[in-house]
CSV table of C-alpha atoms in Angstrom, one decimal:
chain,number,residue,atom,x,y,z
A,1,ARG,CA,151.4,20.5,25.5
A,2,LEU,CA,153.7,23.4,26.2
A,3,GLN,CA,156.8,21.0,26.3
A,4,GLU,CA,155.6,19.3,23.1
A,5,LEU,CA,155.5,22.7,21.5
A,6,GLY,CA,158.8,23.9,23.0
A,7,ILE,CA,157.1,26.8,24.6
A,8,LYS,CA,158.4,28.3,27.9
A,9,LEU,CA,156.1,30.5,29.8
A,10,PRO,CA,157.4,33.8,31.2
A,11,ALA,CA,157.3,35.0,34.8
A,12,VAL,CA,154.0,36.6,35.7
A,13,PRO,CA,154.6,40.4,36.0
A,14,SER,CA,153.6,42.2,39.2
A,15,PRO,CA,150.7,44.7,38.9
A,16,VAL,CA,151.8,48.3,38.3
A,17,ALA,CA,148.7,49.8,39.9
A,18,ASN,CA,145.9,49.0,42.4
A,19,TYR,CA,144.7,45.7,41.0
A,20,VAL,CA,145.4,41.9,41.1
A,21,PRO,CA,146.6,39.7,38.1
A,22,TYR,CA,143.4,37.5,38.4
A,23,ARG,CA,140.2,36.8,40.3
A,24,ILE,CA,138.2,33.5,40.5
A,25,PRO,CA,134.6,34.0,41.2
A,26,GLY,CA,132.2,31.1,40.7
A,27,GLY,CA,134.2,28.8,38.4
A,28,LEU,CA,135.5,31.6,36.1
A,29,LEU,CA,139.0,32.9,35.9
A,30,PHE,CA,139.2,36.6,35.0
A,31,LEU,CA,142.7,37.7,33.9
A,32,SER,CA,143.7,41.3,34.1
A,33,GLY,CA,144.8,43.0,30.9
A,34,GLN,CA,148.5,42.7,30.1
A,35,GLY,CA,150.9,44.4,27.7
A,36,PRO,CA,153.7,42.8,25.7
A,37,ARG,CA,157.1,42.3,27.3
A,38,ASP,CA,160.4,41.2,25.9
A,39,GLU,CA,162.5,38.4,27.5
A,40,ASN,CA,163.9,40.9,30.0
A,41,GLY,CA,160.4,42.0,31.1
A,42,LYS,CA,160.6,45.4,29.3
A,43,LEU,CA,157.3,46.7,27.9
A,44,LEU,CA,157.1,46.8,24.1
A,45,THR,CA,155.7,50.1,22.9
A,46,GLY,CA,154.7,51.9,19.8
A,47,GLN,CA,151.6,52.2,17.6
A,48,VAL,CA,150.7,49.4,15.2
A,49,GLY,CA,150.4,50.7,11.7
A,50,GLY,CA,153.1,53.2,12.4
A,51,PRO,CA,156.5,52.1,13.7
A,52,VAL,CA,155.1,48.7,14.7
A,53,THR,CA,154.0,46.5,11.7
A,54,VAL,CA,151.0,44.2,11.8
A,55,ASP,CA,153.3,41.2,11.8
A,56,GLU,CA,155.1,42.6,14.8
A,57,GLY,CA,151.8,43.4,16.4
A,58,TYR,CA,150.8,39.8,15.9
A,59,ARG,CA,154.0,38.6,17.6
A,60,ARG,CA,153.4,41.0,20.5
A,61,ALA,CA,149.9,39.7,20.9
A,62,ARG,CA,151.3,36.2,21.0
A,63,LEU,CA,153.8,37.4,23.8
A,64,VAL,CA,150.7,38.7,25.8
A,65,GLY,CA,149.0,35.3,25.2
A,66,LEU,CA,152.1,33.6,26.8
A,67,GLN,CA,151.9,35.9,29.7
A,68,LEU,CA,148.1,35.2,30.1
A,69,LEU,CA,148.8,31.5,30.1
A,70,ALA,CA,151.5,32.0,32.7
A,71,ALA,CA,149.0,33.9,34.9
A,72,THR,CA,146.5,31.1,34.3
A,73,ARG,CA,149.0,28.5,35.4
A,74,GLN,CA,149.8,30.6,38.5
A,75,ALA,CA,146.1,31.0,39.4
A,76,LEU,CA,145.1,27.4,38.8
A,77,GLY,CA,148.3,25.4,39.3
A,78,SER,CA,148.0,23.9,35.9
A,79,LEU,CA,146.7,24.7,32.4
A,80,ASP,CA,145.0,21.3,32.5
A,81,LYS,CA,142.4,22.9,34.7
A,82,VAL,CA,141.1,25.1,31.9
A,83,GLU,CA,137.9,23.8,30.4
A,84,ALA,CA,137.6,26.6,28.0
A,85,VAL,CA,138.7,30.1,27.1
A,86,VAL,CA,135.4,32.0,27.2
A,87,LYS,CA,136.3,35.5,26.0
A,88,LEU,CA,139.3,37.7,25.0
A,89,LEU,CA,139.2,41.4,24.8
A,90,GLY,CA,142.1,42.6,22.6
A,91,MET,CA,143.0,46.3,22.5
A,92,VAL,CA,145.4,47.5,19.8
A,93,ASN,CA,147.2,50.9,20.0
A,94,GLY,CA,146.9,51.8,16.4
A,95,VAL,CA,147.6,54.9,14.3
A,96,HIS,CA,144.5,56.9,13.3
A,97,GLY,CA,142.6,54.9,10.7
A,98,PHE,CA,144.2,51.5,11.5
A,99,GLY,CA,141.7,48.7,10.8
A,100,ASP,CA,143.7,45.5,11.2
A,101,GLN,CA,143.1,44.9,14.9
A,102,PRO,CA,141.8,41.3,14.3
A,103,LYS,CA,145.0,40.3,12.5
A,104,VAL,CA,147.0,41.6,15.5
A,105,ILE,CA,144.9,39.9,18.2
A,106,ASN,CA,145.1,36.6,16.2
A,107,GLY,CA,148.6,36.3,17.7
A,108,CYS,CA,147.0,35.5,21.0
A,109,SER,CA,144.0,33.6,19.6
A,110,ASP,CA,146.2,31.4,17.5
A,111,LEU,CA,148.5,30.6,20.5
A,112,PHE,CA,145.5,29.6,22.7
A,113,VAL,CA,144.2,27.2,20.1
A,114,GLU,CA,147.8,25.9,19.5
A,115,VAL,CA,148.3,25.2,23.2
A,116,LEU,CA,144.8,24.4,24.5
A,117,GLY,CA,143.2,22.8,21.3
A,118,ASP,CA,139.4,23.3,21.1
A,119,ALA,CA,139.4,24.6,24.7
A,120,GLY,CA,141.4,27.6,23.4
A,121,ARG,CA,138.6,28.7,20.9
A,122,HIS,CA,136.8,31.7,22.3
A,123,ALA,CA,134.5,34.6,21.8
A,124,ARG,CA,136.5,37.8,21.1
A,125,SER,CA,136.5,41.5,20.6
A,126,ALA,CA,139.5,43.1,18.9
A,127,VAL,CA,139.3,46.9,19.1
A,128,GLY,CA,141.4,49.9,18.4
A,129,MET,CA,142.5,52.5,20.9
A,130,GLY,CA,143.9,55.9,20.5
A,131,SER,CA,146.4,55.0,23.2
A,132,LEU,CA,147.2,52.4,25.8
A,133,PRO,CA,149.1,52.7,29.2
A,134,SER,CA,152.8,53.4,28.8
A,135,ASP,CA,152.3,53.5,25.0
A,136,ILE,CA,152.1,49.6,24.8
A,137,SER,CA,151.2,48.3,21.5
A,138,VAL,CA,148.6,45.7,22.6
A,139,GLU,CA,146.7,44.9,25.7
A,140,ILE,CA,144.7,41.7,26.1
A,141,GLU,CA,142.5,40.4,28.9
A,142,ALA,CA,140.8,37.0,29.2
A,143,ILE,CA,138.0,35.1,30.9
A,144,MET,CA,138.4,31.3,31.3
A,145,LEU,CA,136.1,28.5,32.5
A,146,ILE,CA,137.7,26.3,35.1
A,147,LYS,CA,137.0,22.5,35.1
A,148,SER,CA,134.8,21.5,38.0
């Protein structure tokens, strides 16, 4: 499906602290939270609703979705092994009073449905944060069900 859509997945970034990119206990894939990176791997920073628009936040959430799919492929060997995306937790670094977190995290949610079809539909939380590590705009983590 990625080829059909003309989507190329980025390299999976190395962890920046004492954690692993994913864990697979009992048929579930838990993906560590990731922040948006440009094509050179540089983190994209700034608060949404301030210097970063909602549309740009959406684009950045889509970039994180691509990174999560890349980590999924690394963990499972193929995206074809995903039975379903179970849950996303999307965190948005927004200015005080910002309330459009769901519109931003839709960037990742829309991508998952685009790439995985019905298997990409998921439960989700989209929440605002006063700050995120390294001032990234968005951080998203995911849980996926692996085909048995």
